Coordinates of C-alpha atoms in Angstrom, one line a residue:
M1 CA 135.0 106.3 108.5
N2 CA 137.6 105.1 110.8
G3 CA 138.4 108.4 112.0
K4 CA 138.8 110.1 108.6
S5 CA 136.3 112.5 107.0
V6 CA 135.3 111.5 103.2
L7 CA 133.4 113.5 100.8
D8 CA 131.3 111.0 98.7
L9 CA 130.3 112.5 95.1
N10 CA 127.5 110.9 93.0
V11 CA 126.3 112.3 89.7
F12 CA 123.7 111.8 87.1
F13 CA 124.4 112.3 83.4
I14 CA 123.6 111.0 80.1
N15 CA 125.8 108.2 78.7
H16 CA 126.7 107.4 75.5
E17 CA 123.3 105.4 74.9
G18 CA 121.5 108.6 75.5
L19 CA 120.0 107.1 79.2
V20 CA 120.7 109.0 82.6
E21 CA 123.2 106.7 84.5
K22 CA 123.6 107.4 88.1
R23 CA 127.0 106.2 89.6
M24 CA 129.3 107.1 92.0
W25 CA 131.9 109.7 90.7
T26 CA 134.8 109.8 93.2
A27 CA 135.5 110.2 97.1
V28 CA 137.8 113.0 98.4
S29 CA 139.6 112.3 101.6
L30 CA 139.1 115.6 103.6
E31 CA 142.6 116.2 105.6
G32 CA 141.6 119.7 106.7
G33 CA 137.9 121.2 108.1
T34 CA 134.6 120.3 106.7
T35 CA 133.2 123.8 106.8
G36 CA 130.7 125.0 103.9
Q37 CA 133.4 126.9 102.3
E38 CA 135.9 124.2 102.2
L39 CA 133.2 121.9 100.7
A40 CA 132.4 124.0 97.9
E41 CA 135.8 124.6 97.2
I42 CA 136.5 120.8 97.0
V43 CA 133.5 120.3 95.0
W44 CA 134.3 123.2 92.5
D45 CA 138.1 122.0 92.2
T46 CA 137.0 118.4 91.5
I47 CA 134.6 119.2 88.9
L48 CA 137.2 121.3 86.8
E49 CA 139.9 118.8 87.1
A50 CA 137.9 116.6 85.3
G51 CA 137.3 118.8 82.7
V52 CA 133.7 119.2 83.2
D53 CA 131.7 122.8 82.7
P54 CA 130.2 123.4 85.9
Q55 CA 127.8 125.5 84.4
K56 CA 126.4 122.4 83.2
T57 CA 125.1 121.2 86.6
M58 CA 121.3 121.0 87.1
S59 CA 121.1 120.7 90.8
I60 CA 122.5 119.5 94.1
S61 CA 120.9 117.1 96.4
T62 CA 122.5 116.7 99.9
D63 CA 121.4 116.3 103.4
G64 CA 120.4 119.0 105.4
C65 CA 123.1 119.7 107.6
Q66 CA 124.1 123.5 108.2
A67 CA 127.3 122.9 106.5
M68 CA 125.6 121.8 103.2
L69 CA 122.3 124.0 103.2
G70 CA 123.0 127.1 105.7
E71 CA 121.9 130.0 104.2
L72 CA 125.1 132.0 104.8
R73 CA 127.9 129.7 104.8
G74 CA 126.5 126.3 103.2
A75 CA 128.3 124.5 100.4
V76 CA 125.2 124.6 98.4
S77 CA 124.7 128.4 99.0
I78 CA 128.1 129.3 98.0
L79 CA 128.0 127.1 94.9
R80 CA 124.7 128.6 93.8
G81 CA 126.5 132.0 93.8
K82 CA 129.0 130.5 91.0
I83 CA 126.2 128.5 89.3
K84 CA 123.3 130.9 89.1
T85 CA 121.0 128.3 87.5
L86 CA 120.7 125.9 90.6
P87 CA 117.6 125.7 92.0
K88 CA 116.7 126.2 95.7
W89 CA 114.5 123.3 96.5
G90 CA 115.8 122.6 100.0
G91 CA 117.7 119.2 101.0
C92 CA 117.1 115.9 100.1
A93 CA 113.7 114.5 100.3
D94 CA 114.5 111.1 101.9
H95 CA 116.7 112.7 104.6
D96 CA 113.9 115.2 105.4
L97 CA 110.8 112.5 105.5
A98 CA 113.2 110.5 108.0
N99 CA 113.9 113.3 110.1
M100 CA 110.4 114.5 110.3
L101 CA 109.2 110.9 111.3
K102 CA 111.9 110.6 114.1
T103 CA 110.6 114.0 115.4
A104 CA 107.3 113.1 115.5
V105 CA 107.7 109.7 117.2
K106 CA 109.7 111.5 119.8
T107 CA 106.5 113.5 120.9
L108 CA 104.2 110.4 120.6
C109 CA 106.4 108.2 122.9
P110 CA 109.7 109.9 124.2
E111 CA 110.7 106.1 125.9
L112 CA 110.5 104.3 122.5
T113 CA 114.1 104.8 120.8
N114 CA 115.7 103.9 124.5
I115 CA 113.5 100.9 124.6
F116 CA 114.5 99.5 121.1
S117 CA 118.2 100.4 122.0
A118 CA 117.8 98.6 125.4
M119 CA 116.2 95.6 123.9
F120 CA 119.0 94.9 121.4
G121 CA 121.4 95.0 124.2
C122 CA 119.6 92.8 126.4
L123 CA 118.4 90.2 123.7
N124 CA 121.4 90.0 121.0
K125 CA 124.5 91.9 122.4
H126 CA 125.6 91.6 125.9
S127 CA 124.8 87.7 126.9
M128 CA 124.8 84.8 124.6
H129 CA 123.3 82.8 127.2
K130 CA 120.3 85.3 128.1
K131 CA 119.8 85.4 123.8
R132 CA 119.4 81.8 123.9
I133 CA 117.0 81.8 126.8
F134 CA 114.9 84.4 124.7
Q135 CA 114.9 82.3 121.4
G136 CA 113.9 79.4 123.5
L137 CA 111.1 81.4 124.7
E138 CA 110.0 82.1 121.0
D139 CA 110.3 78.4 120.2
V140 CA 108.0 77.6 123.1
L141 CA 105.2 80.0 122.0
G142 CA 105.4 79.4 118.5
L143 CA 107.2 82.2 117.0
S144 CA 109.7 82.5 114.7
N145 CA 113.3 83.3 115.3
K146 CA 113.9 87.1 114.5
T147 CA 117.1 88.9 114.9
V148 CA 116.6 92.0 117.2
P149 CA 117.0 95.1 115.2
K150 CA 119.7 97.4 116.0
F151 CA 118.6 100.8 116.7
I152 CA 120.8 103.2 114.5
D153 CA 119.5 106.7 114.4
V154 CA 120.6 107.7 110.9
R155 CA 118.8 104.9 109.1
F156 CA 115.5 105.8 107.5
R157 CA 113.5 102.8 108.4
V158 CA 114.9 102.0 111.6
I159 CA 111.9 103.1 113.7
T160 CA 109.2 101.0 111.5
R161 CA 111.5 98.1 111.6
C162 CA 111.9 98.0 115.2
C163 CA 108.0 98.4 115.7
E164 CA 107.3 95.5 113.4
W165 CA 109.7 93.3 115.2
L166 CA 108.5 94.4 118.3
L167 CA 104.9 93.6 117.6
S168 CA 105.8 90.5 115.7
Q169 CA 107.7 89.2 119.2
E170 CA 105.4 90.9 121.6
R171 CA 104.3 87.6 123.4
A172 CA 107.9 86.6 123.9
V173 CA 109.2 90.1 125.0
Y174 CA 106.4 90.6 127.5
Q175 CA 106.9 87.1 129.1
Y176 CA 110.8 87.3 129.2
F177 CA 110.9 90.6 131.0
T178 CA 107.8 90.0 133.2
D179 CA 109.7 87.1 134.6
M180 CA 112.4 89.0 134.9
K181 CA 110.7 91.7 136.8
D182 CA 109.0 89.1 139.3
R183 CA 112.6 87.9 140.0
V184 CA 113.9 91.5 140.9
M185 CA 110.8 91.9 142.9
A186 CA 111.6 89.0 144.7
G187 CA 115.2 90.0 145.5
Q188 CA 116.6 86.9 143.4
Y189 CA 118.1 88.8 140.6
E190 CA 120.0 92.0 140.2
A191 CA 118.9 93.6 136.6
S192 CA 121.6 95.6 134.5
Q193 CA 121.2 99.1 133.6
T194 CA 119.8 98.3 130.3
E195 CA 117.5 95.8 131.5
M196 CA 116.1 98.4 134.2
I197 CA 115.3 100.5 131.0
V198 CA 113.3 98.3 129.7
L199 CA 111.6 97.0 133.1
K200 CA 110.8 100.9 134.0
Q201 CA 110.0 102.0 130.5
Y202 CA 108.4 99.1 128.4
L203 CA 106.5 97.5 131.2
G204 CA 106.0 100.4 133.0
N205 CA 104.2 102.0 129.9
Y206 CA 103.3 98.6 128.1
L207 CA 99.8 99.6 126.6
E208 CA 100.9 102.8 125.5
V209 CA 104.1 101.3 123.9
R210 CA 102.1 98.6 122.3
L211 CA 99.6 101.1 120.9
S212 CA 102.3 103.6 119.5
C213 CA 104.0 101.0 117.7
H214 CA 100.3 99.8 115.9
F215 CA 100.0 103.6 115.2
I216 CA 103.5 104.5 113.9
I217 CA 103.3 101.4 111.5
D218 CA 99.9 102.5 110.1
V219 CA 100.4 106.3 110.0
S220 CA 104.1 106.0 108.6
K221 CA 103.1 104.1 105.7
P222 CA 102.8 106.6 103.1
V223 CA 106.1 108.2 104.4
M224 CA 108.0 104.8 104.1
D225 CA 106.6 104.4 100.5
L226 CA 107.6 107.8 99.6
I227 CA 111.2 107.0 100.7
S228 CA 111.3 103.9 98.9
F229 CA 110.0 105.9 95.7
F230 CA 112.8 108.4 95.7
E231 CA 115.4 105.9 96.5
S232 CA 115.0 104.2 93.2
S233 CA 117.5 104.5 90.4
K234 CA 115.0 105.5 88.3
V235 CA 114.0 109.3 87.0
R236 CA 111.4 110.3 89.4
I237 CA 112.0 114.3 89.8
Q238 CA 108.9 114.7 87.7
D239 CA 106.7 113.1 90.2
K240 CA 108.2 114.8 93.4
H241 CA 106.0 118.2 93.6
G242 CA 103.0 116.0 93.3
K243 CA 104.2 113.4 95.9
L244 CA 105.0 115.8 98.4
V245 CA 101.6 117.8 98.4
F246 CA 99.9 114.8 98.5
L247 CA 101.8 113.5 101.4
L248 CA 100.7 116.8 103.3
Y249 CA 97.3 116.6 102.3
N250 CA 97.3 113.1 103.4
Y251 CA 98.6 113.8 107.1
L252 CA 96.2 117.2 107.3
S253 CA 92.9 115.1 106.2
K254 CA 94.2 112.6 109.0
F255 CA 94.2 115.2 111.7
M256 CA 92.0 118.2 110.7
K257 CA 88.6 118.8 109.2
Q258 CA 88.5 119.3 105.3
A259 CA 92.4 119.1 105.2
G260 CA 92.3 122.6 106.9
C261 CA 91.4 124.1 103.9
E262 CA 87.8 125.4 102.7
N263 CA 88.5 124.6 99.3
N264 CA 87.8 121.0 97.9
N265 CA 90.6 121.2 95.7
P266 CA 93.4 122.9 97.6
T267 CA 96.3 124.1 96.2
G268 CA 100.0 123.0 97.8
S269 CA 100.5 126.7 99.0
Q270 CA 97.3 126.5 100.3
L271 CA 98.0 123.2 102.3
L272 CA 100.9 124.8 103.7
Q273 CA 98.8 127.8 105.1
A274 CA 96.4 125.4 106.8
K275 CA 96.3 126.5 110.9
F276 CA 97.0 122.7 112.2
E277 CA 97.6 124.0 115.7
D278 CA 94.1 125.7 115.9
S279 CA 92.1 122.8 117.7
S280 CA 88.8 124.0 116.5
K281 CA 89.9 123.0 113.2
Q282 CA 91.2 119.3 114.3
H283 CA 89.2 116.2 114.1
G284 CA 87.9 115.0 117.5
D285 CA 88.8 112.0 119.1
K286 CA 86.1 110.0 117.3
D287 CA 87.6 111.0 113.8
I288 CA 91.3 111.5 114.1
F289 CA 93.2 108.4 112.1
L290 CA 94.8 106.0 114.5
G291 CA 95.1 103.1 112.1
S292 CA 93.6 99.4 112.1
G293 CA 96.0 98.0 114.4
V294 CA 95.1 100.3 117.2
E295 CA 91.4 100.1 116.6
S296 CA 91.8 96.0 116.8
L297 CA 93.6 96.2 120.0
L298 CA 91.2 98.7 121.6
R299 CA 88.5 96.3 120.3
K300 CA 90.3 93.3 122.4
L301 CA 90.7 95.6 125.5
D302 CA 87.0 96.6 125.4
L303 CA 88.1 100.2 125.1
G304 CA 86.3 103.1 123.1
R305 CA 88.0 106.3 121.9
D306 CA 86.1 108.1 124.8
S307 CA 87.6 105.6 127.4
L308 CA 89.6 107.6 130.3
E309 CA 92.3 105.1 130.1
I310 CA 93.7 106.3 126.2
K311 CA 92.9 109.7 126.8
P312 CA 96.3 110.7 127.7
W313 CA 97.8 108.6 124.7
L314 CA 95.2 110.4 122.4
L315 CA 96.9 113.7 123.5
S316 CA 100.2 112.2 122.6
V317 CA 98.8 111.5 119.0
R318 CA 97.7 115.0 118.6
K319 CA 101.3 116.2 119.3
Y320 CA 102.6 113.6 116.8
Y321 CA 100.3 115.2 114.0
A322 CA 101.3 118.7 115.1
A323 CA 105.3 118.0 115.0
A324 CA 105.1 116.1 111.8
L325 CA 103.1 118.8 110.1
Q326 CA 105.4 121.6 111.6
R327 CA 108.5 119.4 110.1
M328 CA 106.8 119.1 106.7
V329 CA 106.0 122.8 106.3
K330 CA 109.7 123.5 107.7
Y331 CA 111.3 121.1 105.0
F332 CA 108.8 121.2 101.9
S333 CA 107.6 124.6 101.7
A334 CA 110.5 125.6 99.3
S335 CA 109.9 122.4 97.0
I336 CA 105.8 123.0 97.1
E337 CA 106.1 126.5 96.5
S338 CA 108.5 126.2 93.5
N339 CA 106.7 126.5 90.2
T340 CA 109.9 125.3 88.5
L341 CA 109.4 121.7 90.3
R342 CA 105.9 121.7 89.4
A343 CA 106.5 122.4 85.9
L344 CA 108.8 119.2 85.9
S345 CA 105.7 117.1 85.9
V346 CA 105.7 117.6 81.9
L347 CA 109.0 115.3 82.0
A348 CA 106.4 112.4 82.4
P349 CA 106.0 110.6 78.8
T350 CA 102.3 110.5 79.5
A351 CA 101.7 114.1 80.1
W352 CA 101.8 114.7 76.3
S353 CA 98.4 112.8 76.1
S354 CA 96.9 114.2 79.5
T355 CA 98.0 117.9 79.5
A356 CA 96.5 120.6 77.3
L357 CA 98.6 122.3 75.0
D358 CA 98.6 125.5 76.8
D359 CA 99.7 124.3 80.0
L360 CA 102.3 122.3 78.1
K361 CA 103.8 125.1 76.6
H362 CA 103.6 127.3 79.8
S363 CA 105.5 124.5 81.6
W364 CA 108.3 124.1 79.1
R365 CA 108.7 127.9 78.9
K366 CA 109.0 128.0 82.7
L367 CA 111.9 125.4 82.5
A368 CA 113.4 127.2 79.6
C369 CA 114.0 130.1 81.7
S370 CA 114.8 128.3 84.7
F371 CA 117.9 126.6 82.7
P372 CA 119.4 129.5 80.7
N373 CA 122.7 127.1 80.7
I374 CA 120.5 124.5 78.5
I375 CA 118.3 126.8 76.3
K376 CA 119.1 130.3 75.2
V377 CA 116.2 132.8 75.2
Q378 CA 116.5 133.2 71.8
E379 CA 116.1 129.4 71.3
I380 CA 112.5 129.6 73.4
P381 CA 110.2 130.1 70.4
D382 CA 111.5 127.4 68.4
L383 CA 111.2 124.8 71.6
L384 CA 107.4 126.1 71.8
T385 CA 107.1 125.0 68.2
E386 CA 108.7 121.6 68.8
V387 CA 106.1 121.3 72.1
S388 CA 103.3 122.3 69.8
N389 CA 104.2 119.8 67.0
L390 CA 104.9 117.1 69.3
K391 CA 101.2 117.3 71.0
L392 CA 99.7 116.5 67.3
V393 CA 101.7 113.6 66.9
T394 CA 100.0 110.3 68.5
L395 CA 103.0 108.7 70.6
E396 CA 103.2 104.8 70.1
D397 CA 104.2 102.7 73.2
V398 CA 104.0 105.2 75.8
D399 CA 102.2 104.5 79.1
Q400 CA 102.7 104.9 83.0
K401 CA 105.8 102.3 82.7
T402 CA 107.8 104.4 80.1
E403 CA 111.0 105.8 81.7
V404 CA 111.7 109.3 81.1
D405 CA 115.3 108.8 79.7
I406 CA 113.9 106.2 77.3
F407 CA 111.4 108.4 76.0
F408 CA 113.6 111.2 75.2
R409 CA 116.0 108.6 73.8
K410 CA 113.6 107.5 71.1
L411 CA 112.7 111.2 70.8
S412 CA 116.0 112.1 69.8
K413 CA 116.0 109.5 67.0
K414 CA 113.2 110.9 65.1
V415 CA 114.5 112.6 62.2
D416 CA 113.0 114.5 58.9
E417 CA 113.8 114.0 55.2
D418 CA 117.1 115.8 55.6
D419 CA 118.1 113.3 58.4
V420 CA 117.8 116.1 61.0
Q421 CA 116.4 115.9 64.6
T422 CA 113.1 116.7 64.6
Y423 CA 112.9 117.9 68.4
P424 CA 116.4 118.9 69.2
L425 CA 115.7 121.4 71.7
L426 CA 113.2 119.2 73.4
V427 CA 115.6 116.3 73.6
R428 CA 118.3 118.6 74.8
L429 CA 116.1 120.2 77.7
G430 CA 114.4 117.0 78.5
Q431 CA 117.7 115.0 78.9
A432 CA 119.3 117.5 81.0
L433 CA 116.4 118.1 83.4
S434 CA 116.1 114.1 83.8
T435 CA 119.6 114.4 85.5
I436 CA 118.6 116.1 88.4
Y437 CA 118.6 113.8 91.6
N438 CA 115.3 112.3 93.0
S439 CA 117.5 112.1 96.5
S440 CA 121.0 111.9 97.8
S441 CA 120.2 108.2 99.0
P442 CA 122.8 106.4 96.8
A443 CA 125.8 108.8 98.6
E444 CA 124.3 107.0 101.8
R445 CA 124.5 103.6 100.5
D446 CA 128.2 104.4 99.2
F447 CA 129.0 105.5 102.7
S448 CA 127.5 102.0 104.1
L449 CA 129.5 100.1 101.4
M450 CA 132.6 101.7 102.4
N451 CA 132.2 101.1 106.2
S452 CA 131.8 97.4 105.3
F453 CA 135.1 97.3 103.3
L454 CA 136.7 99.0 106.1
A455 CA 135.3 96.5 108.8
D456 CA 136.3 93.2 109.5
P457 CA 137.3 91.5 106.5
H458 CA 136.6 88.0 107.7
K459 CA 133.0 88.6 108.7
N460 CA 131.0 86.8 106.4
S461 CA 128.0 84.2 106.2
T462 CA 129.8 81.1 105.9
S463 CA 127.8 78.2 107.5
L464 CA 129.7 76.2 110.2
C465 CA 129.5 72.9 107.9
L466 CA 131.5 74.5 105.3
L467 CA 133.8 76.2 107.7
L468 CA 134.5 72.5 109.4
A469 CA 135.1 71.2 105.9
K470 CA 137.5 74.0 105.0
M471 CA 139.3 73.4 108.4
H472 CA 139.7 69.7 107.8
V473 CA 141.1 69.9 104.5
K474 CA 143.5 72.3 105.6
A475 CA 144.4 70.0 108.4
E476 CA 144.6 66.9 106.3
C477 CA 147.0 69.1 104.0
L478 CA 149.3 70.1 106.9
S479 CA 149.5 66.6 108.1
L480 CA 150.7 65.6 104.6
A481 CA 153.7 67.8 104.9
R482 CA 155.0 65.8 107.6
Q483 CA 155.6 62.8 104.8
C484 CA 156.7 65.3 102.2
K485 CA 160.3 65.0 100.8
K486 CA 160.2 68.7 99.5
C487 CA 159.2 69.9 103.0
L488 CA 161.6 67.9 104.9
I489 CA 164.3 69.2 103.0
V490 CA 163.2 72.8 103.3
S491 CA 162.4 72.4 107.0
N492 CA 166.3 71.1 107.4
K493 CA 167.7 74.3 106.1
G494 CA 165.4 76.1 108.4
Q495 CA 162.7 77.6 106.0
Q496 CA 159.4 77.1 105.6
S497 CA 157.4 75.4 102.5
S498 CA 154.6 76.8 101.0
H499 CA 153.8 74.6 98.4
C500 CA 150.5 72.6 97.7
H501 CA 150.1 69.0 98.9
C502 CA 146.5 68.1 97.1
E503 CA 147.9 66.1 94.8
Q504 CA 149.4 63.6 97.3
W505 CA 146.2 63.0 99.4
K506 CA 144.4 59.9 98.8
P507 CA 141.1 59.2 100.0
S508 CA 140.6 56.0 102.4
E509 CA 138.8 52.9 101.4
D510 CA 136.1 53.9 103.9
L511 CA 135.4 57.0 102.6
M512 CA 135.4 55.6 98.9
K513 CA 132.7 53.1 100.2
L514 CA 130.5 56.0 101.4
M515 CA 130.8 57.7 98.0
R516 CA 129.6 54.8 96.0
D517 CA 126.3 54.0 94.4
G518 CA 125.1 57.0 95.4
G519 CA 125.7 57.1 98.9
P520 CA 126.1 60.8 99.3
Y521 CA 122.5 61.3 97.9
Q522 CA 120.7 58.6 99.9
K523 CA 122.2 59.9 103.0
Y524 CA 120.8 63.4 102.3
E525 CA 117.3 61.9 101.2
E526 CA 117.4 60.2 104.5
D527 CA 118.1 63.3 106.2
R528 CA 115.7 65.3 104.4
K529 CA 112.5 63.2 105.2
Q530 CA 113.6 63.2 108.9
L531 CA 114.1 67.0 109.0
E532 CA 110.6 67.2 107.3
E533 CA 108.9 64.7 109.9
K534 CA 110.5 66.6 112.7
K535 CA 109.4 70.0 111.3
K536 CA 105.6 68.5 111.0
D537 CA 105.7 67.6 114.8
E538 CA 107.4 71.2 115.6
D539 CA 104.4 73.0 113.8
I540 CA 101.9 71.1 115.6
L541 CA 103.4 71.5 118.8
K542 CA 103.8 75.6 117.9
E543 CA 100.1 75.5 116.8
I544 CA 98.9 73.8 120.3
L545 CA 101.2 76.4 122.3
K546 CA 100.1 79.5 120.3
E547 CA 96.4 78.5 121.3
E548 CA 97.2 78.3 124.6
D549 CA 99.3 81.6 124.9
M550 CA 96.4 83.3 123.3
Q551 CA 94.1 82.7 126.5
K552 CA 96.9 83.8 128.3
E553 CA 97.4 87.0 126.2
D554 CA 93.7 88.1 127.2
K555 CA 94.6 88.0 130.9
D556 CA 97.8 89.7 130.4
L557 CA 96.1 92.5 128.6
K558 CA 93.4 92.8 131.3
K559 CA 96.1 93.0 134.2
E560 CA 97.9 95.6 132.0
L561 CA 94.8 97.5 131.8
E562 CA 94.2 97.1 135.5
L563 CA 97.7 98.5 135.8
L564 CA 96.9 101.7 133.7
K565 CA 93.8 102.6 135.6
I566 CA 95.8 102.5 138.9
R567 CA 98.4 104.6 137.3
I568 CA 95.8 107.2 136.0
R569 CA 94.0 107.2 139.4
K570 CA 97.3 107.6 141.3
L571 CA 98.1 110.8 139.0
K572 CA 94.8 112.2 139.6
E573 CA 95.0 112.1 143.6
S574 CA 98.4 113.4 143.6
S575 CA 97.0 116.6 141.1
K576 CA 94.5 117.1 143.7
R577 CA 96.3 117.1 147.0
K578 CA 100.0 116.6 148.5
K579 CA 100.7 113.5 150.2
E580 CA 101.0 114.0 154.1
E581 CA 104.5 113.5 155.2
D582 CA 105.2 111.4 158.6
N583 CA 106.6 114.0 161.2
T584 CA 107.3 111.3 163.5
K585 CA 109.8 108.6 163.1
N586 CA 110.0 105.2 165.0
K587 CA 113.5 104.9 166.3
S588 CA 114.3 101.5 166.7
K589 CA 116.6 100.5 169.5
K590 CA 117.4 97.0 168.3
K591 CA 120.5 96.9 166.3
Q592 CA 119.7 95.9 162.8
K593 CA 122.1 94.1 160.5
T594 CA 123.7 96.1 158.0
P595 CA 122.4 95.2 154.4
S596 CA 125.0 94.4 151.7
K597 CA 125.7 97.0 148.6
A598 CA 124.1 94.4 146.2
S599 CA 120.8 94.0 148.4
L600 CA 120.4 97.8 148.7
R601 CA 120.7 98.1 144.6
R602 CA 118.1 95.2 144.4
E603 CA 115.8 97.4 146.9
A604 CA 116.4 100.4 145.1
Q605 CA 115.2 98.5 141.6
R606 CA 112.1 97.1 143.4
D607 CA 111.3 100.7 144.4
K608 CA 111.7 101.8 140.8
L609 CA 109.5 99.1 139.5
F610 CA 106.9 99.2 142.2
G611 CA 106.8 103.0 141.8

């Protein structure tokens, strides 16, 4: 941030109320390098300086960069050498899910991210005049004015948000850039480099881009839901294994027959072994999942899945699934194959009623053996006895909404006749396991907050009306300084006065008349009624314009479909034979006027768009 490296440390811990608290601990400025060894040493020294026992650390969550998770020199690997109980579950689930989606989208439509970046520049950043023209076009088409999202590659939800914006404002975007293309082709306008990206990549692949946006929104919904689930400040680690297995099964079932497994109830390890690259095990074009948005658009175009026009795009869909599944296997293998992470499902309060006693004992034994820093080996038999005793008890006020830390806090208050805790080992281990992070998203939010603090401090959401009121008050007080005796004396001495003149200000009689007898309220009611009437008229006009545009949209779609057919036909012709080159060139003896540089650039743009 601002040219400086900062290490942000967040912690999960049990507070004095017996609940899990998540908060920022400290931020360390990194003056030197940021290698894995240096990061590990800084974290270790920070823990020791705070007087905390490092061996009580349950887990570490971070993004998947090499300096953090490298097998040989990564910070987590170095710390794991000092803290033997640190689990090896890979990186932050939210980072991995976002990276998986970004990689898969690039195989589906490589131009999509470039289009999003260019549209933000064209419609929001580079020219206020062009921004107003686009907003006016939105009003004419009956669309609400929505801010063009800025494409920032590191944001988790940036791709889906850009797709949602583009589809909601699609008619305005299409008409705006179609008009621009017509002017460029006629030599009346010279497009900028950013605008040429949109004209070439968006309009040149219009139907493919629109199909891809619909597909991304539908197919990425379980991924986005899972990111939101893990971003929560609540304890969710008990659900991580099951959620990741279900996501893998979800994607495999959309792409493969029987999810790539012969077993009707496959385990996570069996799903990881699915041969998704084998075309014989994949769904055919009629069965592969495309989403409701794509199906609706195909019906509007009178196209079927077997139409030649969308065959190339369907191949890109297959590449999307292959890339997404490849990343899932890479990122989540360690988590899915971990018996310890799977055993954490017994942390859920409802597990005591839904899980058999033998399974409960097996899972709690596994957890105790994995974390000897919490439960000693000789204490395991007593722990299993507590598990058996709690299984026999009917738990009240326990359902799906019961939080893990609240459950163990209630359990810690249960005592016997001698006022001794009934389940001390279960509470100790359960509360310790509850401090395992869902993801490292809190640290990302801290970085965003720090950046906002370090950014322009005057940037806020003050309205123009409030700004003018403040400026008018300021100007009035400054004018009073000319008549203030104190200010005149100080001014004669060559100094500057800084005292307030509010007490000296007296409202004029005209202003007082406006304020009497409920004048401001009456003016407010009058303005409100006028605004309501104006809004009703605008809504009626928008409905009329929207109906007209729907008819025009059908014509535009047919035109784009014809252009798509032409592009496919040209590709087929070029693959069968090479274009014949003219060996003879007609040399004109007449002197031609040398064209200007601007006309040459416009001609080059027309050639690109026409091609």
